[in-house]
Coordinates of C-alpha atoms and ligand atoms in Angstrom, one line a residue:
M1 CA 29.1 -119.2 87.2
I2 CA 26.1 -118.3 89.3
T3 CA 23.4 -120.9 89.6
A4 CA 19.7 -120.4 90.1
A5 CA 19.8 -121.4 93.8
E6 CA 22.7 -118.9 94.4
M7 CA 20.9 -116.3 92.5
R8 CA 17.8 -116.7 94.8
R9 CA 20.0 -116.5 97.8
K10 CA 21.9 -113.5 96.7
Y11 CA 18.8 -111.5 95.7
I12 CA 16.9 -112.2 98.9
G13 CA 20.1 -111.6 101.0
F14 CA 20.6 -108.3 99.4
F15 CA 17.2 -106.9 100.0
K16 CA 17.1 -108.3 103.6
R17 CA 20.2 -106.3 104.2
H18 CA 18.3 -103.3 103.0
G19 CA 15.5 -103.7 105.5
H20 CA 13.2 -106.1 103.6
A21 CA 11.4 -108.9 105.4
E22 CA 11.6 -112.2 103.3
I23 CA 8.1 -113.6 102.8
K24 CA 7.5 -117.1 101.7
S25 CA 6.0 -117.8 98.3
A26 CA 2.2 -118.0 98.3
S27 CA 0.5 -121.0 96.8
L28 CA 0.2 -121.2 93.0
I29 CA -3.4 -121.3 93.5
P30 CA -4.9 -117.9 94.4
E31 CA -7.1 -117.9 97.6
N32 CA -10.5 -116.7 97.3
D33 CA -10.1 -115.6 93.8
P34 CA -12.4 -117.2 91.3
T35 CA -11.2 -115.3 88.3
C36 CA -7.6 -116.5 88.1
L37 CA -6.7 -120.1 88.2
F38 CA -3.0 -119.6 89.0
N39 CA -0.7 -116.9 90.2
T40 CA 0.9 -115.3 87.3
A41 CA 3.2 -112.7 88.9
G42 CA 4.8 -112.0 92.2
M43 CA 2.4 -109.1 92.9
Q44 CA -0.8 -111.1 92.6
P45 CA -0.8 -112.5 96.1
L46 CA 0.0 -109.2 97.6
V47 CA -2.8 -107.2 95.8
P48 CA -4.7 -106.5 99.1
Y49 CA -1.6 -105.1 100.5
L50 CA -0.8 -103.1 97.4
Q51 CA -4.3 -101.7 97.9
G52 CA -3.6 -100.6 101.4
A53 CA -4.2 -103.4 103.8
K54 CA -1.5 -103.7 106.3
H55 CA 1.1 -106.4 105.7
P56 CA 2.0 -108.3 108.9
A57 CA 5.8 -108.5 107.8
G58 CA 6.1 -104.7 107.2
R59 CA 6.4 -102.3 104.4
R60 CA 9.5 -103.5 102.7
L61 CA 9.4 -107.2 101.5
T62 CA 11.2 -109.5 99.4
D63 CA 10.3 -113.0 98.1
C64 CA 10.6 -115.6 95.3
Q65 CA 7.2 -116.4 94.2
K66 CA 6.0 -119.5 92.3
C67 CA 4.1 -118.6 89.1
V68 CA 2.4 -120.4 86.4
R69 CA 1.5 -118.8 82.9
T70 CA -0.6 -120.9 80.6
G71 CA -1.4 -118.2 78.2
D72 CA 1.4 -119.3 75.8
I73 CA 1.4 -122.9 76.7
D74 CA 1.5 -123.8 73.0
D75 CA 4.7 -122.0 72.7
V76 CA 6.4 -124.2 75.3
G77 CA 9.1 -126.2 73.4
D78 CA 10.8 -123.2 71.9
A79 CA 13.9 -121.9 73.7
V80 CA 12.4 -119.4 76.0
H81 CA 8.9 -120.1 77.1
L82 CA 8.2 -121.6 80.6
T83 CA 4.9 -122.6 82.1
F84 CA 6.2 -122.6 85.6
F85 CA 8.7 -120.0 86.6
E86 CA 10.0 -118.2 89.8
M87 CA 9.9 -114.5 90.2
L88 CA 12.2 -112.6 92.5
G89 CA 10.8 -109.4 93.8
N90 CA 11.2 -106.6 96.3
W91 CA 8.3 -104.6 97.4
S92 CA 7.7 -101.2 98.9
L93 CA 4.1 -100.9 100.4
G94 CA 4.0 -97.1 100.8
D95 CA 7.6 -97.0 101.8
Y96 CA 10.3 -96.1 99.2
F97 CA 9.4 -95.0 95.6
R98 CA 11.1 -94.4 92.4
E99 CA 14.5 -93.1 93.5
E100 CA 15.3 -95.8 96.0
A101 CA 13.9 -98.5 93.9
I102 CA 16.0 -97.6 91.0
R103 CA 19.1 -97.3 93.3
F104 CA 18.4 -100.7 94.7
S105 CA 18.1 -102.3 91.3
F106 CA 21.3 -100.5 90.0
E107 CA 23.3 -101.5 93.0
F108 CA 22.2 -105.1 92.9
L109 CA 23.0 -105.5 89.3
T110 CA 26.4 -103.7 89.2
S111 CA 27.9 -103.9 92.6
P112 CA 31.1 -106.1 92.7
S113 CA 29.7 -107.8 95.7
E114 CA 26.4 -108.6 94.0
L115 CA 25.9 -109.5 90.3
N116 CA 28.8 -107.4 89.2
I117 CA 27.4 -106.8 85.7
P118 CA 29.5 -104.1 83.9
V119 CA 27.5 -101.0 83.4
D120 CA 28.1 -101.0 79.7
M121 CA 26.2 -104.4 79.4
L122 CA 23.0 -102.7 80.6
A123 CA 20.3 -100.5 79.1
V124 CA 16.9 -99.5 80.3
T125 CA 13.5 -98.4 79.3
V126 CA 11.2 -95.8 81.0
F127 CA 7.7 -94.5 80.2
G128 CA 7.8 -92.0 77.4
G129 CA 4.4 -90.5 78.2
D130 CA 1.1 -90.4 76.3
E131 CA -2.3 -88.6 76.5
E132 CA -3.0 -90.0 79.8
A133 CA 0.2 -89.7 81.7
P134 CA 3.4 -87.6 81.3
S135 CA 6.7 -89.3 80.5
D136 CA 8.8 -90.5 83.4
E137 CA 11.5 -87.8 83.4
E138 CA 12.4 -88.7 87.0
A139 CA 13.3 -92.2 86.2
F140 CA 15.3 -91.1 83.3
R141 CA 17.3 -88.7 85.5
I142 CA 17.9 -91.2 88.2
W143 CA 19.2 -93.8 85.8
N144 CA 21.3 -91.3 84.1
S145 CA 22.8 -90.0 87.3
L146 CA 23.8 -93.6 88.2
G147 CA 25.9 -93.9 85.2
I148 CA 23.5 -95.3 82.4
P149 CA 24.1 -93.0 79.4
A150 CA 21.2 -91.2 77.6
E151 CA 21.6 -93.3 74.5
R152 CA 21.0 -96.5 76.7
I153 CA 17.6 -95.2 78.0
A154 CA 14.7 -95.6 75.8
K155 CA 11.5 -93.9 76.3
L156 CA 8.6 -96.2 75.2
G157 CA 5.0 -96.2 75.3
R158 CA 2.2 -97.6 77.4
K159 CA 2.5 -101.1 75.7
D160 CA 6.1 -101.4 77.0
N161 CA 6.3 -99.4 80.0
F162 CA 3.0 -99.6 81.9
W163 CA 2.4 -102.6 84.0
G164 CA -0.8 -104.3 85.2
P165 CA -3.5 -104.8 86.4
V166 CA -3.3 -108.4 86.4
G167 CA -6.9 -108.7 85.5
E168 CA -9.2 -105.8 84.4
T169 CA -9.1 -104.0 87.7
G170 CA -6.4 -103.4 90.4
P171 CA -3.1 -101.8 91.1
C172 CA -0.9 -100.8 88.2
G173 CA 1.4 -98.1 87.1
T174 CA 4.3 -97.0 84.8
D175 CA 7.6 -99.1 85.0
T176 CA 11.2 -99.1 84.0
E177 CA 12.8 -102.2 82.5
M178 CA 16.4 -103.3 82.6
F179 CA 18.1 -105.1 79.7
Y180 CA 21.1 -107.1 79.4
W181 CA 23.3 -107.4 76.2
T182 CA 23.5 -111.0 75.1
G183 CA 25.3 -110.4 71.8
P184 CA 28.9 -110.2 71.0
K185 CA 30.9 -107.8 73.0
P186 CA 31.1 -104.8 73.2
A187 CA 27.5 -104.0 73.3
P188 CA 26.3 -101.3 70.9
Q189 CA 26.6 -97.7 72.2
K190 CA 23.0 -97.0 71.4
F191 CA 20.2 -99.1 72.8
D192 CA 17.8 -100.4 70.3
P193 CA 14.9 -102.0 72.2
A194 CA 13.8 -103.9 69.0
D195 CA 17.2 -105.8 69.0
K196 CA 16.3 -109.1 70.5
R197 CA 19.9 -109.5 71.8
W198 CA 18.9 -107.0 74.6
V199 CA 17.2 -109.2 76.9
E200 CA 14.8 -107.9 79.6
I201 CA 16.0 -109.1 83.0
W202 CA 14.2 -106.9 85.6
N203 CA 11.0 -104.7 85.8
D204 CA 10.4 -102.0 88.5
V205 CA 6.8 -101.1 88.5
F206 CA 5.9 -97.7 90.3
M207 CA 2.5 -98.6 91.3
Q208 CA 0.6 -95.5 91.5
F209 CA -3.0 -96.3 90.2
N210 CA -5.9 -98.4 90.7
R211 CA -7.7 -99.3 87.6
R212 CA -11.5 -99.4 88.2
Q213 CA -14.2 -101.5 86.6
D214 CA -15.2 -98.7 84.3
G215 CA -11.6 -98.4 82.9
T216 CA -10.8 -95.2 84.5
Y217 CA -7.8 -94.8 86.9
E218 CA -7.7 -93.5 90.5
E219 CA -4.5 -92.6 92.5
L220 CA -3.8 -95.1 95.1
A221 CA -3.6 -93.6 98.5
Q222 CA -0.4 -95.7 99.1
K223 CA 2.3 -95.7 96.4
N224 CA 4.1 -99.0 96.1
V225 CA 7.0 -100.5 94.2
D226 CA 6.6 -103.9 92.7
T227 CA 9.6 -105.4 91.0
G228 CA 10.0 -108.7 89.3
M229 CA 13.0 -110.7 88.1
G230 CA 12.3 -114.0 86.4
L231 CA 14.7 -116.3 88.0
E232 CA 15.2 -118.7 85.2
R233 CA 15.9 -115.9 82.7
I234 CA 18.5 -114.0 84.6
T235 CA 20.2 -117.2 85.4
A236 CA 20.5 -118.2 81.7
V237 CA 21.5 -114.7 80.7
L238 CA 24.3 -114.4 83.3
Q239 CA 25.5 -117.9 82.3
G240 CA 25.7 -116.8 78.7
K241 CA 23.2 -119.4 77.7
A242 CA 20.8 -118.8 75.0
S243 CA 18.0 -120.6 76.8
C244 CA 17.1 -121.4 80.3
Y245 CA 16.8 -125.1 79.2
D246 CA 20.6 -125.0 78.8
T247 CA 21.1 -124.2 82.4
E248 CA 21.6 -126.5 85.5
I249 CA 17.9 -125.8 86.3
F250 CA 16.8 -128.4 83.8
G251 CA 20.1 -130.3 83.7
G252 CA 18.9 -132.8 86.3
I253 CA 15.5 -133.4 84.6
F254 CA 17.1 -134.0 81.2
A255 CA 19.6 -136.4 82.7
E256 CA 16.9 -138.4 84.2
L257 CA 15.0 -138.4 81.0
D258 CA 18.0 -139.6 79.1
K259 CA 18.2 -142.6 81.6
I260 CA 14.5 -143.3 81.1
R261 CA 15.1 -143.4 77.3
G262 CA 18.4 -145.1 77.7
V263 CA 20.2 -142.7 75.4
A264 CA 23.3 -140.7 75.6
P265 CA 22.9 -137.1 76.5
G266 CA 22.0 -135.1 73.4
A267 CA 23.9 -131.9 72.5
E268 CA 20.7 -129.8 72.0
R269 CA 17.5 -130.6 73.6
S270 CA 14.5 -131.2 71.3
A271 CA 11.2 -129.6 71.6
S272 CA 9.8 -132.8 72.9
E273 CA 12.3 -132.9 75.7
R274 CA 11.7 -129.3 76.6
I275 CA 8.0 -129.7 76.8
I276 CA 8.3 -132.8 79.0
A277 CA 10.7 -131.0 81.3
D278 CA 8.7 -127.9 81.5
H279 CA 5.2 -129.5 81.9
L280 CA 6.2 -132.0 84.5
R281 CA 8.1 -129.4 86.5
A282 CA 5.0 -127.3 86.6
A283 CA 2.7 -130.2 87.2
T284 CA 5.0 -131.3 90.2
F285 CA 4.6 -127.7 91.7
I286 CA 0.9 -127.5 91.0
I287 CA 0.1 -130.9 92.7
G288 CA 2.4 -129.7 95.5
D289 CA 0.0 -126.9 96.1
G290 CA -2.9 -129.2 96.4
V291 CA -4.4 -129.6 93.0
I292 CA -5.1 -132.9 91.5
P293 CA -6.0 -133.6 87.8
G294 CA -9.7 -133.1 86.9
R295 CA -12.2 -131.9 84.4
I296 CA -12.4 -128.2 85.0
G297 CA -10.3 -125.2 86.1
A298 CA -6.9 -125.7 87.5
P299 CA -7.2 -129.4 87.7
Y300 CA -8.0 -129.4 84.0
V301 CA -4.9 -127.4 83.1
L302 CA -2.9 -129.8 85.2
R303 CA -4.4 -132.7 83.3
R304 CA -3.5 -131.0 80.1
L305 CA 0.1 -130.5 81.1
I306 CA 0.6 -134.1 82.2
R307 CA -1.1 -135.5 79.1
R308 CA 0.8 -133.5 76.7
A309 CA 4.1 -134.4 78.4
I310 CA 3.1 -138.2 78.2
R311 CA 2.4 -137.7 74.4
E312 CA 5.7 -136.1 73.9
G313 CA 7.3 -139.0 75.8
R314 CA 5.7 -141.4 73.4
K315 CA 7.2 -139.5 70.5
L316 CA 10.5 -140.1 72.0
G317 CA 9.8 -143.7 72.4
V318 CA 9.1 -143.7 76.1
E319 CA 6.5 -146.5 76.7
G320 CA 6.7 -147.1 80.4
L321 CA 5.5 -144.9 83.3
F322 CA 8.0 -142.0 83.6
T323 CA 6.3 -138.9 84.9
A324 CA 6.8 -139.6 88.7
R325 CA 10.5 -140.3 88.1
I326 CA 10.9 -136.8 86.6
A327 CA 8.9 -135.3 89.5
Q328 CA 11.1 -137.0 92.1
V329 CA 14.0 -135.1 90.4
V330 CA 12.1 -131.8 90.7
I331 CA 11.2 -132.5 94.4
D332 CA 14.9 -133.2 95.2
Q333 CA 16.0 -130.2 93.4
Y334 CA 13.5 -127.8 95.0
G335 CA 12.4 -129.3 98.2
E336 CA 14.7 -127.3 100.4
F337 CA 13.5 -123.9 99.2
Y338 CA 9.8 -125.1 98.8
P339 CA 9.3 -127.7 101.7
E340 CA 5.7 -128.2 100.5
L341 CA 7.2 -130.4 97.7
R342 CA 8.7 -132.6 100.2
A343 CA 5.8 -132.7 102.5
N344 CA 3.4 -133.7 99.6
A345 CA 5.9 -135.9 97.7
P346 CA 3.8 -139.1 98.2
T347 CA 0.7 -137.4 96.7
I348 CA 2.7 -135.8 93.8
L349 CA 4.1 -139.1 92.8
A350 CA 0.9 -141.1 93.4
E351 CA -1.3 -138.5 91.3
L352 CA 1.1 -138.4 88.4
E353 CA 1.2 -142.2 88.3
R354 CA -2.5 -142.5 88.6
E355 CA -3.0 -139.9 85.8
E356 CA -0.4 -141.4 83.6
K357 CA -1.9 -144.9 84.0
Q358 CA -5.2 -143.7 83.2
F359 CA -4.2 -141.8 80.1
A360 CA -1.8 -144.4 78.9
A361 CA -4.5 -147.0 79.0
T362 CA -6.3 -145.1 76.2
L363 CA -3.7 -143.1 74.7
D364 CA -2.6 -145.7 72.0
H365 CA -6.3 -146.5 71.0
G366 CA -6.9 -142.9 70.9
M367 CA -3.8 -142.2 68.5
K368 CA -5.1 -145.0 66.2
E369 CA -8.5 -143.6 66.2
F370 CA -7.2 -140.2 65.4
Q371 CA -5.1 -141.5 62.6
K372 CA -8.1 -143.3 61.2
L373 CA -10.0 -140.0 61.0
V374 CA -7.1 -138.3 59.2
D375 CA -6.6 -141.1 56.8
R376 CA -10.2 -140.9 55.9
V377 CA -9.9 -137.6 54.3
P378 CA -8.3 -137.8 50.8
A379 CA -5.1 -136.0 50.2
F380 CA -6.5 -133.5 47.6
V381 CA -9.0 -132.0 50.0
E382 CA -7.7 -128.4 50.6
H383 CA -9.2 -127.6 54.2
K384 CA -8.9 -130.8 56.1
V385 CA -11.0 -130.7 59.3
I386 CA -11.6 -132.9 62.4
S387 CA -15.2 -132.6 63.1
G388 CA -16.4 -131.4 66.6
K389 CA -18.1 -134.6 67.2
N390 CA -15.1 -136.6 66.6
A391 CA -12.9 -134.2 68.7
F392 CA -15.3 -134.5 71.5
N393 CA -15.3 -138.4 71.2
L394 CA -11.5 -138.3 71.4
Y395 CA -11.8 -136.4 74.7
E396 CA -14.8 -138.4 76.1
T397 CA -13.5 -141.8 75.1
Y398 CA -9.8 -141.6 75.1
G399 CA -9.1 -138.7 77.4
F400 CA -7.6 -136.3 74.8
P401 CA -7.8 -132.8 76.0
I402 CA -9.1 -130.7 73.1
E403 CA -5.9 -128.7 73.0
L404 CA -4.0 -131.9 72.4
T405 CA -6.1 -132.9 69.5
V406 CA -5.7 -129.6 67.9
E407 CA -2.0 -129.9 68.3
M408 CA -2.0 -133.3 66.7
A409 CA -4.1 -132.1 64.1
K410 CA -2.0 -129.3 63.2
E411 CA 1.0 -131.7 62.8
Q412 CA -0.9 -133.3 59.9
N413 CA -2.2 -130.1 58.4
F414 CA -5.7 -130.5 59.9
S415 CA -7.9 -128.1 61.8
V416 CA -10.4 -128.9 64.3
D417 CA -14.0 -127.6 64.3
L418 CA -13.8 -126.0 67.7
A419 CA -17.3 -124.6 67.5
G420 CA -18.6 -128.0 66.8
Y421 CA -16.6 -129.4 69.6
E422 CA -18.2 -126.8 71.9
E423 CA -21.6 -127.7 70.8
A424 CA -21.0 -131.5 71.5
A425 CA -19.4 -130.7 74.8
K426 CA -22.2 -128.5 75.9
K427 CA -24.6 -131.4 75.6
H428 CA -22.6 -133.0 78.3
Q429 CA -23.7 -131.5 81.5
E430 CA -20.3 -131.8 83.0
M431 CA -18.5 -129.9 80.3
S432 CA -20.9 -127.1 80.2
R433 CA -18.9 -125.1 82.8
A434 CA -15.6 -125.6 81.2
N435 CA -15.0 -122.0 80.1
N436 CA -11.7 -122.2 81.5
E437 CA -10.0 -120.0 78.9
Q438 CA -12.2 -117.3 80.0
K439 CA -10.8 -117.5 83.4
F440 CA -7.2 -116.8 82.4
K441 CA -8.2 -113.6 81.0
G442 CA -10.4 -112.6 83.9
G443 CA -9.5 -110.0 86.4
L444 CA -8.7 -110.3 90.1
A445 CA -11.9 -110.4 92.2
D446 CA -13.3 -107.4 93.8
H447 CA -13.2 -107.6 97.5
S448 CA -16.6 -106.5 97.5
E449 CA -18.8 -106.6 100.6
Q450 CA -20.7 -109.6 99.5
T451 CA -17.4 -111.5 99.0
A452 CA -16.4 -110.5 102.5
R453 CA -19.7 -111.7 103.8
L454 CA -19.4 -114.9 102.1
H455 CA -15.8 -115.3 103.4
S456 CA -17.1 -114.9 106.9
A457 CA -19.8 -117.5 106.4
T458 CA -17.1 -119.9 105.2
H459 CA -15.5 -119.6 108.7
L460 CA -19.0 -120.3 110.4
L461 CA -19.4 -123.2 108.0
Q462 CA -16.2 -124.7 109.0
A463 CA -16.9 -124.3 112.6
A464 CA -20.4 -126.0 112.2
L465 CA -19.0 -128.9 110.2
R466 CA -16.5 -129.6 113.0
K467 CA -19.3 -129.6 115.4
V468 CA -21.5 -131.8 113.5
L469 CA -19.1 -134.1 111.8
G470 CA -16.1 -134.0 114.1
T471 CA -12.8 -132.3 114.4
H472 CA -11.1 -134.1 111.7
V473 CA -12.8 -131.7 109.3
E474 CA -10.3 -129.2 107.9
Q475 CA -10.5 -126.8 105.1
R476 CA -8.8 -128.0 101.8
G477 CA -9.8 -125.3 99.6
S478 CA -12.1 -122.3 99.3
N479 CA -13.3 -120.3 96.3
I480 CA -15.7 -117.3 96.6
T481 CA -17.5 -115.4 93.9
S482 CA -19.9 -112.7 94.7
E483 CA -22.7 -115.1 94.3
R484 CA -21.7 -118.1 96.3
L485 CA -19.1 -119.8 98.4
R486 CA -17.4 -123.1 97.7
F487 CA -15.8 -124.9 100.5
D488 CA -13.7 -128.1 100.3
F489 CA -12.9 -130.1 103.4
C490 CA -11.6 -133.4 104.4
H491 CA -14.3 -136.0 105.3
P492 CA -14.4 -139.6 104.4
E493 CA -18.0 -140.0 103.4
K494 CA -21.1 -138.2 102.1
V495 CA -22.6 -135.8 104.5
S496 CA -26.2 -136.8 105.2
P497 CA -29.1 -134.5 104.6
E498 CA -29.8 -134.5 108.4
E499 CA -26.2 -133.4 109.0
L500 CA -26.5 -130.8 106.3
A501 CA -29.5 -129.5 107.9
E502 CA -27.9 -129.3 111.3
V503 CA -24.9 -127.5 109.9
E504 CA -27.0 -125.0 108.1
R505 CA -29.0 -124.4 111.4
L506 CA -25.9 -123.9 113.3
V507 CA -24.5 -121.3 110.9
N508 CA -27.8 -119.5 110.9
E509 CA -27.8 -119.5 114.7
A510 CA -24.5 -117.8 114.8
I511 CA -25.7 -115.4 112.3
D512 CA -28.8 -114.6 114.4
R513 CA -26.7 -114.0 117.5
D514 CA -25.1 -111.1 115.6
L515 CA -21.5 -111.8 116.9
E516 CA -18.9 -109.3 116.6
I517 CA -16.1 -110.3 114.1
T518 CA -12.8 -109.1 115.5
C519 CA -9.4 -109.2 114.1
T520 CA -6.2 -109.4 116.1
E521 CA -2.8 -109.2 114.7
M522 CA -0.2 -111.4 116.5
A523 CA 2.8 -113.5 116.2
L524 CA 2.2 -116.8 114.6
E525 CA 3.3 -118.7 117.6
D526 CA 0.8 -116.8 119.8
A527 CA -1.9 -117.4 117.3
K528 CA -1.3 -121.0 117.4
K529 CA -1.5 -121.0 121.2
T530 CA -5.0 -119.5 121.1
G531 CA -6.0 -122.6 119.3
A532 CA -7.0 -120.6 116.1
M533 CA -7.6 -122.8 113.1
A534 CA -4.9 -122.8 110.5
I535 CA -5.3 -124.1 107.1
F536 CA -3.3 -127.2 106.2
S537 CA -0.5 -126.6 103.6
E538 CA -0.8 -122.9 104.0
K539 CA 2.4 -121.2 104.9
Y540 CA 2.1 -118.3 107.3
F541 CA 4.1 -115.1 107.9
D542 CA 5.5 -114.7 111.3
R543 CA 2.9 -112.2 112.2
V544 CA -0.7 -113.1 111.3
K545 CA -4.2 -111.9 111.7
V546 CA -6.6 -113.9 113.8
Y547 CA -10.3 -113.5 113.0
R548 CA -12.7 -114.4 115.9
M549 CA -16.5 -114.7 115.8
G550 CA -17.6 -114.8 119.3
D551 CA -17.2 -118.3 120.8
V552 CA -18.0 -119.9 117.5
S553 CA -15.0 -119.6 115.3
C554 CA -11.4 -118.5 115.6
E555 CA -9.1 -118.7 112.5
I556 CA -5.8 -117.5 111.1
C557 CA -6.8 -115.7 108.1
G558 CA -5.9 -112.7 105.9
G559 CA -9.5 -111.4 105.6
P560 CA -11.4 -109.5 104.6
H561 CA -14.6 -110.1 106.6
A562 CA -17.8 -108.6 107.5
S563 CA -17.9 -106.7 110.8
R564 CA -20.7 -108.6 112.5
T565 CA -22.3 -112.0 111.8
G566 CA -25.7 -110.3 111.6
E567 CA -24.7 -108.8 108.4
L568 CA -24.7 -112.1 106.6
G569 CA -28.3 -112.7 106.0
H570 CA -29.7 -116.4 105.6
F571 CA -27.2 -119.1 105.0
R572 CA -28.3 -121.8 102.6
I573 CA -26.4 -124.8 101.4
L574 CA -27.0 -125.6 97.8
K575 CA -25.1 -128.8 97.3
E576 CA -22.9 -131.2 98.9
E577 CA -20.6 -133.5 96.6
S578 CA -17.4 -135.2 96.2
S579 CA -14.5 -133.1 95.2
S580 CA -11.8 -135.7 95.2
R581 CA -10.9 -138.9 97.2
G582 CA -11.6 -138.0 100.9
I583 CA -12.5 -134.4 100.2
R584 CA -16.2 -133.1 100.1
R585 CA -17.3 -129.9 98.6
I586 CA -20.2 -127.7 99.7
K587 CA -21.6 -124.9 97.7
A588 CA -23.7 -122.3 99.6
V589 CA -25.2 -118.9 99.3
L590 CA -26.2 -116.0 101.6
E591 CA -29.8 -114.9 100.8
P592 CA -31.6 -111.9 102.1
K593 CA -33.1 -112.5 105.6
K594 CA -36.7 -113.6 105.4
Ligands
LIG1 N1 4.5 -107.2 88.3 C1 5.6 -107.0 87.3 C2 5.9 -108.1 86.5 O1 5.4 -109.1 86.7 C3 6.9 -106.7 88.4 O2 7.0 -107.7 89.3 O3 6.8 -108.1 85.7

């Protein structure tokens, strides 16, 4: 029986033997992309390369990418949904296209030395065509020639067989999806895509278009292949398990939870157990990528995950601290493949414990308070509602994320006045920017010129900070919109107004010198020898780009950047504040030159 770890090894090994370079998973937190809180697909960190930038590792890549999807967070607990998952992928950046991609997929699935799946357990879908694009006859023909009978190839529409873009704009294309029969054998001769016993296991996207802001498509100059295979799902399916929660992937976590509760292993895991396992596995990885719980953005999602898990723990009778114990199991299980988990283990455990203590202190009071609100409403009232003001009070005073209140309300047939909640929240300055949900839906940022300029300014800012404050200053995060840059760095105390003025002056001086911004590609080892700044916690490819701005700045970085510092305009710091313990945050803008 193949385990997830073996599956990962096998997949990557197969594609390496076919000329693909293995690249490491990017962080769960997109770099320089303000519109997405988390990486949701294997292709997301590769977007610049899918759009034509040269990838230092070559044109054929393979990886196992960490992903987080929070859109269906409320579905977690059922048998299939996961917040965190791993996605295996193979990539062609302007190298092979349809024919070879499908052949690779077929060989990996069916070859006796690979997954050895009998062909009669497989079915596929291809794009059936619509008014915008013709049906994918070529994909049909290739599958058929490999031995997939015509009645096992379904032609479906755009909804099923067109993938991407991740946001509103970016690379996308028609795809072909592979399905595995999980019902009683033999599988039906004719493939019925509506039959849920056919489970999708792999998706090959033929990335041919770029979707523009106005909704039109342009052909990409470089045609790519993007494939994605969810590791947890393929593992469950091949093990004949109805749910990934029944595989060894979650076995260790459940065993630890049993120990914490002092119970014998249950035959079937309850929704509470699955939510705890899913959310704390996700939280472990998210903290491992440098996020700590907070009030907005990714930190808020993290908080939600942890607090929901804690409440589910209470439902199971867990009273003491337990989240760090679960996290330790996750770190042990994944630490070899994802070394960042081991490296950041102390932070992961400490942050979970801190968050848990903080929430546990108010949780019981909050639940009592909540129950009082519920009890106050007579049973005969038809539409029972928790007012916005009360929901906000539960958040402010007891730390209940609104989503948790909604969930608790639902359990007792109440709804929550969300509009009223929003109104109450808006009055609170801090909360006014919490339009997090919007962000999930947002698109990938345009790598517009202004973004590139702000990105270059970030390098100058880091150099200036190191000059003024000392070389202990290092980047801990960066986020750029087309309006402003935000830069997090380690520094133990507030930066004084005088120091900020000096930093600003140094950046503007570098701009005034109109330094050329050069980019050199080199081996990572050589880059390190040049003394180029690298980002803590960032994992690099073996070949990297080094951006140099005269004698002022030299950093390993993926770009993009302006071509001269003179293009940047006037640099102005808007704000300096604390981001978290030991981390300061600067927001700054570039203005037209006076
Ligand atoms: N981008 C596609 C997906 O996420 C294939 O990797 O399914």
